[in-house]
Each structure stands twice: as C-alpha cells, then as structure tokens.
Amino acid sequence: MLEKIESNEILDRLPAHLQQFIKPQNYADYNAINQAVWRYVMRKNVDYLSRVAHDSYLSGLKQTGISIDSIPNMYGMNRILKEIGWAAVAVDGFIPPSAFMEFQAYNVLVIASDIRQLEHIEYTPAPDIIHEGAGHAPIIANPEYAEYLRRFGEIGCKAISSGKDYEMYEAIRHLSIIKEAEDTPEEEIKKAEEKVDYLQNNMGEQSEMAQIRNLHWWTVEYGLIGTPEHPKIYGAGLLSSIGESAWCMTDKVKKIPYTIEAAQQEFDITKPQPQLYITPDFAHLSLVLEEFANTMALRRGGLEGIQKLIDSKGLGTIELSTGIQLSGDFTRVIEHQGKPIYIQTNGKTALSYREKELVGHGSLNHPKGFGSPVGKLKGINLAIEDMSPRDLRAYDIYEGEKITLEFEGGVVVTGEIINVTRNLQGKIILISLKDCTVSYKEEILFKPEWGNYDMAIGKEIISAFSGPADPLSFDLITHTPSSTTIKSKKTAEREELESLYQAVRNIRNGENTKFSLQAAFDILKKHHSSDWLLSVEIFELAVDSDQRLAKEVKEYLDALKGKRPEISHLIDGGMELINQNLVINRDA
C-alpha cells in the first residue's frame, strides 16, 4: 500500500500487517461543503478552545501545520509531523483496537480521512478527519503527551481480547457508519443500536483489551487535565466536538480524579459522556498506564496468562523464563498446584527468541500445533535452564543420550536427544528428541510416529500477550471489514449546492467564479432552502462589501432559525464569530 502514497522514514518501518489498513487520502474527493464544515468547526473550536483547552492545543495547531480554513493534506502534515518524530496515515473509519494501538507504538497517527456530514457538524460517532486531524494531531506536539501515546500503543497492542471484543468492534463500526450516512432508515439505526446495547450488557468479564480501551477513551479521547474546579481539555473527542467541548465544562458532567479505576468504566460512543476523568498532569497518565500494565498477562504470565489466551480463541504468545516465545492458538493447559505444567496449541505455531523466529521452527515446521511441559524436573531443585554443562552431563541431558525426564506435576518425556538450542547467554531454550513419547498420567500427549519432538525449556511462563512474537511468522494480511464507509450520494441538486459552496469559497480566496455572492444567495434561497451554513459564509463576506445583501441574508437566517429551531444555535455560533472579527478589525 505504501507505494500508492507518499511515504517517509517513519511509515517505512510499518510492518505489512499494519500497512493493509492504509488507504490514500484522495484529497480531491473533498468538496466545498466538506471544506466549509471543516472551516466552521475549526473556527468555532479554536475560538472556544483557546479558553478551555490545554495550552498545548493551540501551539500544536501551529506546529503541526493544521489550517483553520482548509482540510489538511496528510502528506503536507507528514512533512511537519516528521519534525516531532511522528507520521499520519489515512484509514477507512474504525480499525480494530489492537491495530490502532500498534500504529501508535510506531509513532503513527491513524486518521479516518472521511469528514462528517453537515447534518452532524457538532458530533459524529464515526471517526473523521476533524476528530483525528484537529483532535489528536495538535496535542502530540507536547513531547510528554506524545510519549504517553506511544507507550500506550506499545502496551495496548499486547492486551488480550475476548471473542466478544471483535464482535463489539464490528457492531460499533457498523453503527457509526450508518448513523453518519445519509438517508439511513431510523429502523436500521435502531436495530444497530439495540445490537450494541445488547453486546455491552452481555460482554461477561472485561478482557484486558476492553479495560485498556476504557483507559484510552477516558484519556486520549475524552480526557481533562487540571483540577475538578479548573479543568482543561486535552482529549481528541472533546477537542473535535463543538457540542461536547462546551457540554463537558458544565456541572451536568461529573468530574472524577483519574485512577486505574477508570479501566472498569465502560462508555457509549453514541451519547454525551455523563462523567469524565481529570488527570493533574500528563505524567500522571503514564503512572496509571504502568499500574495497569502490571496487572496484564504481559507482565504476570503464569496460569492466569495462558488461560486468558485460551479464552481469547485468537493468536497469542507466551514467553518462558529462558526467553523462548511460543506463538499460536493456545487450546489447552494442564495445571498442578496452581501452576501450568503443560501447554498446547492447535494449528500453525512458531517459536521465537527476542521477537525473531528461530530458524527451522516457523509455522511450516509446526503446522498442526505444539505442546511442551513447563517447570522443573521432579526431585531436582535445579531447573534445566540453570544447569551448568557439568550438571547437564550428570543428568544425561546431552546430545545422543536416551533419557526420561519427569517434570513436577507428572508430565513425562522419554526419547533420544538429537540436539539442544541455546540462547545468547548459553542457556538451553529448546531440546529436540526422536523416538519420543510424552505422557501425563494415562494420557499420551505425543507419540514417536508423529516425528521429532521439540521441547521448549523454561521453569515458568513469564509473559503472555496478544499476537505473534515475530509478525513475519504468520500471514496477518487478513483484514476484511464487514462494512465500509458510505459516501454521499451524488444528485443534480447536491452538485448544484456544491458548486455554490465552491463559488463562495473562490470569492473568499480572491479567485474567479461564475457566480456573484448575490447570485449564489438567490439560487440558494430558491433551491436549497434548508441549508444554513452557506448563508452564514455569504453573510461573512457581504458584511464588509455589500451591506444591503448582508441585511437580506441576516433576515433570511433569522427566519430559518424559526423554521428549523434545532439549528438556530449553530447559526448563532457562526454569526457570533463574524461579529467578533468585525469588532477586532474595527479596533485594529
């Protein structure tokens, strides 16, 4: 995919399984209505957020090169973002949470390149370029916050999901798409909302991914900073929403000090948030993240970790105390006294060390699964990995020797050692045997006729996490979303309205146009009487150049507010900005 877009050193580091989500921005697809929506939201936000956002927001807008008047070109953004060690890519709406976070780990912002419809100018549940470009991008110019975001991605992409997490992702993605699309029947939206509600109420115990997604929501998306009495906004969802950025500052929204307890607080993307969390500073975010990471299987391993991978029914990895990593779909663990003593995968499995596949131990070598004992030998206080060469010789753990190894808990391995594999410190991490039988009580776990047996060495599982140790071990180019974003319908009426918006935009930019402001307004009144934003833009230009037209437009907008009271506050918001600029210009 990268050959189709302008790349740079940061994007070049992205693995293929992330590149599959990237699409060209196709800047030419943005029409003049899209540009007007961007301009209105940005002007409103910058005016309001200059008073309530964290100081990094406004300075970040300048530093990242994001214009108030035009939708940002991502390739231009990338040239500037590179200066702060980041990059941006375009994607189609929501992508799986693990992929989203892994992009962050590579210092890459994921930007949904679509833009909300005028009808949803205040808020859309679907990710769009206003949310991503105007929300996320400016704040990463703060180095402390940028490192939190990178670290969050690094830890978050290792979080283990449940089978229901992906179902929830698909349901939310579908709901966000149809709610943003034009002319979606209310019954279809209601059905999709009911599915999301049902899943939210029937998720069972929250997975690691669900919990860290909650932390992401309450910080990166909807975070406040400061004190409950004097909060400032830094979360991208608030920075990009005209409605919620004002709503969150009222007493109707409960302000809670940010702690690890936020991991248990679920959210609804379709509604304003009833509570928000406040961090005293960006450093506190990292402290809570590390506190949560200490609860994850990534750092705890053990029986709990392997059981999480089994329950996830997805590709995962365990790391043993020697550093050897086993990646595959884990299906079974035999336990003894609360400890795992044997683990089993089903299907393609790969063995790695330090995130690099061991030669001869990829999924082609282990296509049907892998099983291995874990722990110490029975009656021997010294683990195999801690044995010196003299110890290994004394216990006949040596190439060419026929041995019987009985592990604590009852797993027995009998066979002839072919060879051993050591790590850089000289510790054995893998023993290969022939004519091998592996048993547990009366059960045969491996038979000689199945071929050579590879036994991973480690006295304990020190880590368990989602995904493979080495991404190159598996074919991860498999993303096929169940739904795609829906583009606006092209009709003769719509195309005429777009041409009117373009004419007014050209006049503002001093470019030639076939329409005068008066002609554009006359056509607008006659054929597009429900549109309000273009009238505001015409008023802005006319107020300095054509007082008669400005008066006519003002009267028209006042009448429109009476016909459409639901948009009266949007018209008032636009007019207030124009009047503020008039005062500033007259005082200058």
Coordinates of C-alpha atoms in Angstrom, one line a residue:
M1 CA 0.0 0.0 0.0
L2 CA 2.8 2.4 0.8
E3 CA 3.9 2.6 -2.9
K4 CA 0.5 4.3 -3.5
I5 CA 1.1 7.1 -1.0
E6 CA 3.9 9.5 -0.2
S7 CA 6.0 7.7 2.4
N8 CA 8.7 8.7 4.9
E9 CA 11.2 7.0 7.2
I10 CA 8.6 6.5 10.0
L11 CA 6.0 5.0 7.6
D12 CA 8.6 2.8 6.0
R13 CA 9.1 1.0 9.4
L14 CA 5.4 -0.2 9.5
P15 CA 5.0 -3.9 9.1
A16 CA 2.8 -5.3 6.3
H17 CA 0.0 -6.3 8.7
L18 CA -0.4 -2.6 9.6
Q19 CA 0.1 -1.4 6.0
Q20 CA -3.0 -3.3 5.0
F21 CA -5.2 -0.8 6.8
I22 CA -3.8 2.3 5.0
K23 CA -5.5 3.9 2.1
P24 CA -4.8 7.0 0.0
Q25 CA -6.4 10.2 1.4
N26 CA -7.7 11.2 -2.1
Y27 CA -7.8 14.9 -1.3
A28 CA -9.7 15.7 -4.5
D29 CA -12.7 13.9 -3.1
Y30 CA -13.3 16.6 -0.5
N31 CA -15.9 19.0 -1.9
A32 CA -16.6 22.7 -1.0
I33 CA -19.3 21.7 1.5
N34 CA -16.7 19.4 3.3
Q35 CA -14.3 22.4 3.4
A36 CA -17.0 24.7 4.8
V37 CA -17.8 22.1 7.5
W38 CA -14.1 21.9 8.4
R39 CA -13.8 25.7 8.5
Y40 CA -16.9 26.2 10.7
V41 CA -15.9 23.6 13.2
M42 CA -12.3 24.7 13.4
R43 CA -13.2 28.4 13.7
K44 CA -15.7 27.6 16.5
N45 CA -13.4 25.2 18.2
V46 CA -10.3 27.5 18.1
D47 CA -12.4 30.4 19.4
Y48 CA -13.8 28.4 22.3
L49 CA -10.9 26.1 23.0
S50 CA -8.5 29.0 23.3
R51 CA -10.2 29.4 26.7
V52 CA -10.7 25.9 27.8
A53 CA -8.2 23.6 26.1
H54 CA -4.7 22.7 27.4
D55 CA -2.1 25.2 26.3
S56 CA -0.5 22.5 24.0
Y57 CA -3.6 22.5 21.7
L58 CA -3.2 26.0 20.1
S59 CA 0.6 25.8 19.9
G60 CA 0.2 22.3 18.5
L61 CA -2.1 23.5 15.7
K62 CA 0.6 25.8 14.5
Q63 CA 3.4 23.3 15.0
T64 CA 1.6 20.6 13.0
G65 CA 0.6 22.9 10.2
I66 CA -3.1 22.4 10.5
S67 CA -5.1 25.1 8.8
I68 CA -8.3 26.6 10.1
D69 CA -9.6 27.3 6.6
S70 CA -8.8 24.1 4.8
I71 CA -8.9 20.4 5.4
P72 CA -5.3 19.3 6.0
N73 CA -3.5 17.4 3.3
M74 CA -2.0 14.4 5.1
Y75 CA 1.2 14.4 3.1
G76 CA 1.8 18.0 4.0
M77 CA 1.1 17.1 7.6
N78 CA 3.6 14.3 7.4
R79 CA 6.4 16.6 6.4
I80 CA 5.8 18.6 9.5
L81 CA 5.0 15.7 11.9
K82 CA 8.3 14.2 10.9
E83 CA 10.0 17.0 12.8
I84 CA 8.5 15.8 16.0
G85 CA 9.1 12.1 15.2
W86 CA 5.5 11.2 14.1
A87 CA 3.6 10.5 10.9
A88 CA 0.0 10.1 9.9
V89 CA -1.9 7.6 7.6
A90 CA -5.4 7.6 6.3
V91 CA -7.7 4.6 7.0
D92 CA -11.4 3.8 6.4
G93 CA -13.3 4.5 9.6
F94 CA -12.8 2.4 12.7
I95 CA -10.0 -0.2 12.6
P96 CA -9.5 -3.0 15.2
P97 CA -8.3 -1.6 18.5
S98 CA -5.1 -3.7 18.6
A99 CA -4.1 -2.4 15.2
F100 CA -5.0 1.2 16.1
M101 CA -2.7 1.0 19.2
E102 CA 0.1 -0.7 17.3
F103 CA 0.1 2.2 14.9
Q104 CA 0.6 4.5 17.9
A105 CA 3.5 2.3 19.1
Y106 CA 5.2 3.1 15.8
N107 CA 4.5 6.9 16.3
V108 CA 1.9 6.9 13.6
L109 CA -1.4 8.7 13.9
V110 CA -4.3 6.9 12.3
I111 CA -6.6 9.4 10.6
A112 CA -10.0 8.4 9.2
S113 CA -10.0 10.6 6.1
D114 CA -13.8 10.9 5.7
I115 CA -15.4 14.1 7.1
R116 CA -18.8 14.3 8.9
Q117 CA -21.9 15.5 7.0
L118 CA -23.2 19.0 7.6
E119 CA -26.2 17.4 9.4
H120 CA -23.8 16.0 12.0
I121 CA -21.5 19.0 12.3
E122 CA -21.5 19.1 16.1
Y123 CA -20.7 15.4 16.7
T124 CA -20.4 12.1 14.8
P125 CA -19.9 8.7 16.3
A126 CA -17.8 7.8 13.2
P127 CA -14.1 8.8 13.3
D128 CA -13.4 11.5 10.8
I129 CA -10.6 13.9 9.8
I130 CA -11.9 16.6 12.1
H131 CA -11.7 14.2 15.1
E132 CA -8.3 12.8 14.1
G133 CA -6.6 15.7 12.4
A134 CA -7.9 18.5 14.6
G135 CA -8.2 16.5 17.8
H136 CA -5.3 14.1 18.0
A137 CA -2.6 15.7 15.9
P138 CA -2.2 19.1 17.7
I139 CA -1.8 17.7 21.2
I140 CA 1.0 15.3 20.2
A141 CA 3.3 18.3 19.7
N142 CA 3.6 18.1 23.5
P143 CA 6.5 15.7 24.0
E144 CA 5.4 14.3 27.3
Y145 CA 1.9 13.5 26.0
A146 CA 3.4 12.1 22.7
E147 CA 5.5 9.6 24.7
Y148 CA 2.4 8.6 26.7
L149 CA 0.5 8.0 23.4
R150 CA 3.4 5.9 22.0
R151 CA 3.8 3.9 25.2
F152 CA 0.1 3.4 25.4
G153 CA 0.1 1.9 21.9
E154 CA 3.1 -0.3 22.8
I155 CA 1.4 -1.8 25.8
G156 CA -2.2 -1.7 24.5
C157 CA -1.5 -3.7 21.3
K158 CA -0.3 -6.6 23.6
A159 CA -3.6 -6.7 25.5
I160 CA -5.5 -9.9 25.2
S161 CA -9.0 -9.7 23.8
S162 CA -12.1 -11.9 24.2
G163 CA -14.0 -13.3 21.4
K164 CA -16.8 -10.8 22.1
D165 CA -14.5 -7.8 21.8
Y166 CA -14.2 -8.2 18.0
E167 CA -18.0 -8.7 17.7
M168 CA -18.4 -5.4 19.6
Y169 CA -15.9 -3.7 17.4
E170 CA -17.8 -4.7 14.3
A171 CA -21.1 -3.7 15.8
I172 CA -19.8 -0.2 16.7
R173 CA -18.1 0.2 13.4
H174 CA -21.4 -0.6 11.6
L175 CA -23.5 1.7 13.8
S176 CA -21.1 4.6 13.3
I177 CA -21.2 4.2 9.5
I178 CA -24.9 4.0 9.2
K179 CA -25.5 6.9 11.6
E180 CA -23.2 9.1 9.6
A181 CA -24.6 8.0 6.2
E182 CA -27.3 10.0 4.5
D183 CA -30.9 8.7 4.5
T184 CA -30.3 5.6 6.7
P185 CA -33.8 4.4 7.8
E186 CA -34.4 5.0 11.5
E187 CA -35.4 1.4 11.9
E188 CA -31.9 0.3 10.7
I189 CA -30.2 2.6 13.1
K190 CA -32.4 1.4 16.0
K191 CA -31.6 -2.2 15.2
A192 CA -27.9 -1.5 15.2
E193 CA -28.1 0.5 18.4
E194 CA -30.0 -2.4 20.0
K195 CA -27.3 -4.8 19.0
V196 CA -24.6 -2.6 20.5
D197 CA -26.6 -2.2 23.7
Y198 CA -27.1 -6.0 23.9
L199 CA -23.4 -6.7 23.4
Q200 CA -22.5 -4.1 26.0
N201 CA -24.7 -5.7 28.6
N202 CA -23.6 -9.2 27.8
M203 CA -19.8 -9.0 27.4
G204 CA -19.1 -11.0 30.5
E205 CA -15.9 -10.3 32.4
Q206 CA -14.0 -7.5 30.8
S207 CA -10.9 -8.6 28.9
E208 CA -7.6 -6.8 29.0
M209 CA -8.3 -5.1 25.7
A210 CA -11.7 -3.9 26.9
Q211 CA -10.2 -2.4 30.0
I212 CA -7.3 -0.7 28.3
R213 CA -9.7 0.6 25.6
N214 CA -11.6 2.2 28.5
L215 CA -8.4 3.9 29.7
H216 CA -7.8 5.1 26.1
W217 CA -11.3 6.5 25.9
W218 CA -11.1 8.4 29.2
T219 CA -7.7 9.9 28.5
V220 CA -6.8 10.1 24.8
E221 CA -10.3 10.6 23.6
Y222 CA -12.2 12.3 26.5
G223 CA -9.5 13.4 28.9
L224 CA -9.5 16.5 31.1
I225 CA -6.4 17.9 32.8
G226 CA -6.0 20.2 35.8
T227 CA -8.4 20.1 38.8
P228 CA -12.2 19.4 39.1
E229 CA -12.6 23.1 39.7
H230 CA -10.5 24.3 36.8
P231 CA -10.3 21.6 34.1
K232 CA -8.8 21.9 30.7
I233 CA -9.5 19.8 27.7
Y234 CA -6.9 17.5 26.0
G235 CA -8.9 14.5 24.8
A236 CA -9.4 14.4 21.0
G237 CA -13.0 13.6 21.2
L238 CA -13.7 16.8 23.1
L239 CA -11.3 18.9 21.1
S240 CA -13.1 18.0 17.9
S241 CA -16.7 18.3 19.0
I242 CA -18.4 21.7 19.2
G243 CA -21.2 20.3 21.3
E244 CA -19.3 18.1 23.8
S245 CA -16.4 20.6 24.4
A246 CA -19.0 23.0 25.8
W247 CA -21.1 20.3 27.5
C248 CA -18.2 18.9 29.4
M249 CA -17.5 22.2 31.1
T250 CA -20.9 22.3 32.7
D251 CA -21.9 20.9 36.1
K252 CA -24.0 18.3 34.3
V253 CA -20.9 16.3 33.7
K254 CA -19.3 14.7 36.7
K255 CA -15.5 15.3 37.0
I256 CA -13.6 12.4 38.6
P257 CA -9.9 12.2 39.5
Y258 CA -8.2 9.8 37.1
T259 CA -7.1 6.5 38.6
I260 CA -6.8 2.9 37.4
E261 CA -10.5 2.5 38.4
A262 CA -11.3 4.2 35.0
A263 CA -10.4 0.8 33.4
Q264 CA -13.7 -0.6 34.7
Q265 CA -15.8 2.3 33.4
E266 CA -17.4 1.5 30.1
F267 CA -18.7 4.1 27.6
D268 CA -21.3 4.7 24.9
I269 CA -19.9 6.3 21.8
T270 CA -23.4 7.4 20.6
K271 CA -24.2 9.6 23.6
P272 CA -22.6 12.5 25.5
Q273 CA -20.5 11.3 28.4
P274 CA -22.1 11.6 31.9
Q275 CA -18.7 11.7 33.6
L276 CA -15.1 12.5 32.7
Y277 CA -11.8 11.9 34.3
I278 CA -9.2 14.5 35.2
T279 CA -5.5 14.0 35.4
P280 CA -3.4 16.5 37.4
D281 CA -0.7 16.4 34.6
F282 CA 0.4 14.3 31.7
A283 CA 3.0 12.4 33.9
H284 CA 0.1 11.0 35.9
L285 CA -1.3 9.4 32.8
S286 CA 1.9 7.3 32.4
L287 CA 1.8 6.3 36.1
V288 CA -1.7 4.9 35.8
L289 CA -0.8 3.2 32.5
E290 CA 2.2 1.4 34.1
E291 CA 0.0 0.5 37.1
F292 CA -2.5 -1.2 34.7
A293 CA 0.3 -2.8 32.7
N294 CA 1.4 -4.5 35.9
T295 CA -1.9 -6.3 36.0
M296 CA -1.7 -7.6 32.5
A297 CA -0.6 -11.1 31.4
L298 CA 2.1 -9.3 29.5
R299 CA 3.9 -8.8 32.8
R300 CA 2.3 -11.5 35.0
G301 CA 2.4 -14.6 32.8
G302 CA 1.6 -17.7 34.7
L303 CA -1.5 -19.9 34.7
E304 CA -3.7 -16.8 34.5
G305 CA -1.9 -15.5 31.4
I306 CA -2.1 -18.8 29.4
Q307 CA -5.8 -19.1 30.4
K308 CA -6.5 -15.7 29.0
L309 CA -5.0 -16.7 25.7
I310 CA -7.0 -19.9 25.6
D311 CA -10.2 -17.9 26.4
S312 CA -9.4 -15.3 23.7
K313 CA -9.5 -18.0 20.9
G314 CA -7.0 -15.9 19.0
L315 CA -3.4 -15.8 18.0
G316 CA -1.2 -15.2 21.1
T317 CA 2.3 -15.7 22.5
I318 CA 3.7 -16.9 25.8
E319 CA 7.3 -16.3 26.8
L320 CA 9.1 -18.7 29.1
S321 CA 11.8 -17.8 31.6
T322 CA 14.6 -18.7 29.2
G323 CA 13.3 -16.1 26.7
I324 CA 11.9 -18.6 24.2
Q325 CA 8.5 -17.5 22.8
L326 CA 5.7 -19.7 21.6
S327 CA 3.1 -18.2 19.2
G328 CA -0.1 -19.8 18.1
D329 CA -3.7 -20.5 19.1
F330 CA -3.5 -21.9 22.6
T331 CA -6.1 -24.5 23.3
R332 CA -5.1 -26.3 26.5
V333 CA -3.1 -26.0 29.7
I334 CA -2.5 -28.7 32.3
E335 CA -2.1 -27.3 35.7
H336 CA -0.7 -28.6 39.0
Q337 CA -1.0 -26.7 42.3
G338 CA -2.0 -23.5 40.5
K339 CA 0.9 -23.6 38.0
P340 CA 0.9 -24.5 34.4
I341 CA 2.9 -27.8 33.7
Y342 CA 2.0 -28.4 30.1
I343 CA 0.7 -26.1 27.3
Q344 CA -0.8 -26.9 23.9
T345 CA -1.5 -25.0 20.7
N346 CA -3.6 -26.1 17.8
G347 CA -2.7 -25.3 14.2
K348 CA 0.2 -23.2 12.9
T349 CA 2.7 -22.4 15.7
A350 CA 6.1 -20.6 15.6
L351 CA 9.0 -20.5 18.1
S352 CA 10.9 -17.3 18.5
Y353 CA 13.6 -15.7 20.7
R354 CA 13.6 -11.9 21.3
E355 CA 10.8 -11.4 18.7
K356 CA 12.7 -13.2 16.0
E357 CA 11.6 -16.6 14.7
L358 CA 14.0 -19.4 15.4
V359 CA 15.4 -21.0 12.3
G360 CA 13.6 -24.2 11.5
H361 CA 10.8 -23.5 13.9
G362 CA 8.3 -21.5 11.9
S363 CA 4.7 -22.3 11.2
L364 CA 5.7 -24.5 8.3
N365 CA 7.7 -26.7 10.7
H366 CA 4.9 -26.7 13.3
P367 CA 1.7 -26.6 11.1
K368 CA -0.5 -28.8 13.4
G369 CA 0.3 -27.4 16.8
F370 CA 2.9 -27.6 19.5
G371 CA 2.9 -28.9 23.1
S372 CA 5.6 -28.6 25.8
P373 CA 6.0 -29.2 29.5
V374 CA 6.7 -26.1 31.7
G375 CA 8.5 -26.2 35.0
K376 CA 11.2 -28.0 36.9
L377 CA 12.2 -31.7 36.9
K378 CA 10.7 -33.7 39.8
G379 CA 13.0 -34.2 42.7
I380 CA 15.7 -31.8 41.3
N381 CA 15.8 -28.4 42.7
L382 CA 17.8 -27.0 39.8
A383 CA 15.8 -26.1 36.6
I384 CA 17.2 -27.2 33.3
E385 CA 17.9 -23.7 32.3
D386 CA 20.0 -23.1 35.4
M387 CA 22.2 -26.2 35.0
S388 CA 25.8 -25.9 34.2
P389 CA 27.4 -28.1 31.5
R390 CA 28.6 -30.4 34.3
D391 CA 25.0 -30.6 35.7
L392 CA 23.6 -31.3 32.3
R393 CA 26.1 -34.1 31.7
A394 CA 25.3 -35.6 35.1
Y395 CA 21.6 -35.8 34.3
D396 CA 22.3 -37.2 30.8
I397 CA 20.8 -34.1 29.2
Y398 CA 23.2 -34.4 26.3
E399 CA 23.1 -34.9 22.5
G400 CA 22.8 -38.7 21.7
E401 CA 21.6 -39.7 25.1
K402 CA 18.3 -41.6 25.7
I403 CA 16.6 -40.0 28.7
T404 CA 13.4 -40.0 30.7
L405 CA 12.5 -36.6 32.2
E406 CA 9.7 -36.4 34.7
F407 CA 8.5 -32.9 35.5
E408 CA 6.8 -31.7 38.6
G409 CA 3.1 -32.4 38.2
G410 CA 3.5 -35.6 36.4
V411 CA 4.4 -34.9 32.7
V412 CA 7.0 -37.5 31.5
V413 CA 9.2 -37.1 28.4
T414 CA 11.1 -40.1 27.1
G415 CA 13.3 -40.1 24.0
E416 CA 16.7 -39.7 22.5
I417 CA 18.2 -36.2 22.4
I418 CA 19.0 -35.0 18.9
N419 CA 20.3 -31.5 19.7
V420 CA 19.8 -28.6 22.0
T421 CA 19.4 -24.9 21.2
R422 CA 20.9 -22.3 23.4
N423 CA 20.3 -18.6 23.8
L424 CA 23.0 -15.9 23.8
Q425 CA 23.7 -16.5 27.5
G426 CA 24.3 -20.2 26.8
K427 CA 21.1 -21.4 28.5
I428 CA 19.2 -24.2 26.8
I429 CA 15.9 -22.9 25.4
L430 CA 14.9 -25.9 23.3
I431 CA 15.6 -29.7 23.2
S432 CA 14.8 -31.8 20.2
L433 CA 14.2 -35.5 20.6
K434 CA 13.5 -38.5 18.4
D435 CA 11.6 -41.7 19.2
C436 CA 9.8 -39.6 21.8
T437 CA 6.8 -40.2 23.9
V438 CA 5.2 -37.6 26.1
S439 CA 2.6 -38.6 28.7
Y440 CA 0.6 -37.3 31.6
K441 CA -0.9 -39.9 33.9
E442 CA -2.7 -42.3 31.5
E443 CA -2.8 -39.8 28.6
I444 CA -0.4 -39.8 25.7
L445 CA 0.4 -36.3 24.7
F446 CA 3.0 -37.1 21.9
K447 CA 3.7 -40.3 20.1
P448 CA 7.0 -41.4 18.3
E449 CA 5.3 -41.9 15.0
W450 CA 4.4 -38.2 14.9
G451 CA 8.0 -37.3 14.2
N452 CA 10.7 -35.5 16.2
Y453 CA 9.6 -33.7 19.3
D454 CA 10.7 -30.2 20.2
M455 CA 10.5 -29.3 23.9
A456 CA 10.6 -25.7 24.9
I457 CA 12.6 -25.1 28.1
G458 CA 11.5 -22.8 30.9
K459 CA 10.7 -23.1 34.6
E460 CA 7.8 -20.7 34.3
I461 CA 5.7 -18.6 31.9
I462 CA 6.8 -15.0 32.5
S463 CA 4.6 -13.3 29.9
A464 CA 1.5 -13.9 27.8
F465 CA 0.2 -11.4 25.2
S466 CA -1.9 -11.0 22.1
G467 CA -0.4 -11.5 18.6
P468 CA 2.8 -13.2 17.5
A469 CA 6.3 -12.7 18.8
D470 CA 7.5 -12.3 15.2
P471 CA 4.8 -10.9 12.9
L472 CA 6.7 -12.5 9.9
S473 CA 5.9 -15.9 11.3
F474 CA 2.2 -15.7 10.2
D475 CA 0.1 -14.4 7.4
L476 CA -1.6 -11.4 9.1
I477 CA -2.8 -9.8 5.9
T478 CA -6.4 -10.9 6.6
H479 CA -8.4 -7.8 7.5
T480 CA -11.8 -7.9 5.7
P481 CA -14.2 -5.5 7.5
S482 CA -17.8 -6.4 7.4
S483 CA -18.8 -2.9 6.3
T484 CA -17.2 0.1 4.6
T485 CA -17.9 3.8 5.0
I486 CA -20.7 5.1 2.8
K487 CA -20.1 8.1 0.6
S488 CA -22.6 11.0 0.0
K489 CA -25.0 10.4 -2.9
K490 CA -24.4 12.5 -6.0
T491 CA -27.6 14.1 -7.3
A492 CA -28.1 17.1 -9.5
E493 CA -29.4 19.1 -6.5
R494 CA -26.4 18.1 -4.5
E495 CA -23.9 19.0 -7.2
E496 CA -25.5 22.4 -7.7
L497 CA -25.2 23.1 -3.9
E498 CA -21.6 22.0 -4.0
S499 CA -21.0 24.4 -6.9
L500 CA -22.5 27.3 -4.9
Y501 CA -20.2 26.5 -1.9
Q502 CA -17.3 26.4 -4.3
A503 CA -18.2 29.7 -5.8
V504 CA -18.3 31.4 -2.3
R505 CA -15.0 29.7 -1.4
N506 CA -13.4 31.1 -4.6
I507 CA -14.7 34.6 -3.8
R508 CA -13.2 34.4 -0.3
N509 CA -9.9 33.2 -1.8
G510 CA -9.9 36.0 -4.5
E511 CA -10.4 33.6 -7.3
N512 CA -12.5 33.9 -10.4
T513 CA -16.0 32.5 -10.2
K514 CA -19.1 32.4 -12.4
F515 CA -21.4 33.4 -9.5
S516 CA -21.6 36.7 -7.6
L517 CA -22.5 36.5 -3.9
Q518 CA -25.9 37.8 -4.7
A519 CA -26.5 35.2 -7.5
A520 CA -25.3 32.4 -5.2
F521 CA -27.6 33.5 -2.5
D522 CA -30.6 33.8 -4.8
I523 CA -30.1 30.3 -6.1
L524 CA -29.6 29.0 -2.5
K525 CA -32.9 30.5 -1.4
K526 CA -34.8 29.1 -4.3
H527 CA -33.4 25.6 -4.5
H528 CA -31.7 24.8 -1.2
S529 CA -33.9 26.5 1.5
S530 CA -32.9 24.0 4.3
D531 CA -29.1 24.8 4.0
W532 CA -27.8 27.3 6.6
L533 CA -24.0 27.2 6.5
L534 CA -23.6 28.7 3.1
S535 CA -25.8 31.7 4.1
V536 CA -23.5 32.2 7.1
E537 CA -20.5 32.2 4.8
I538 CA -22.2 34.6 2.4
F539 CA -23.0 37.0 5.3
E540 CA -19.4 36.9 6.4
L541 CA -18.2 38.1 3.0
A542 CA -21.1 40.5 2.4
V543 CA -20.9 42.3 5.8
D544 CA -17.8 44.1 4.6
S545 CA -18.6 44.6 0.9
D546 CA -22.4 44.7 0.5
Q547 CA -24.4 45.9 3.4
R548 CA -27.7 45.5 1.5
L549 CA -27.0 41.8 0.8
A550 CA -25.8 41.3 4.4
K551 CA -29.1 42.7 5.7
E552 CA -31.0 40.4 3.4
V553 CA -29.0 37.3 4.4
K554 CA -29.4 38.2 8.1
E555 CA -33.2 38.4 7.8
Y556 CA -33.2 35.1 5.9
L557 CA -31.2 33.4 8.6
D558 CA -33.4 34.7 11.4
A559 CA -36.4 33.3 9.5
L560 CA -34.6 30.0 9.0
K561 CA -34.0 29.7 12.8
G562 CA -37.7 29.9 13.3
K563 CA -38.4 27.2 10.7
R564 CA -35.5 25.0 12.0
P565 CA -35.0 25.7 15.7
E566 CA -32.7 22.7 16.0
I567 CA -30.0 24.5 14.1
S568 CA -30.6 28.0 15.5
H569 CA -27.6 27.7 17.9
L570 CA -25.4 26.7 15.0
I571 CA -26.4 29.8 13.1
D572 CA -25.9 32.0 16.2
G573 CA -22.5 30.5 16.7
G574 CA -21.4 31.3 13.2
M575 CA -22.8 34.9 13.4
E576 CA -21.1 35.5 16.8
L577 CA -17.7 34.6 15.2
I578 CA -18.3 37.0 12.4
N579 CA -19.3 39.8 14.8
Q580 CA -16.3 39.2 17.0
N581 CA -14.0 39.5 14.0
L582 CA -15.8 42.7 13.0
V583 CA -15.1 44.2 16.4
I584 CA -11.4 43.1 16.3
N585 CA -11.0 44.6 12.8
R586 CA -12.6 47.9 13.7
D587 CA -10.4 48.2 16.9
A588 CA -7.3 47.3 15.0

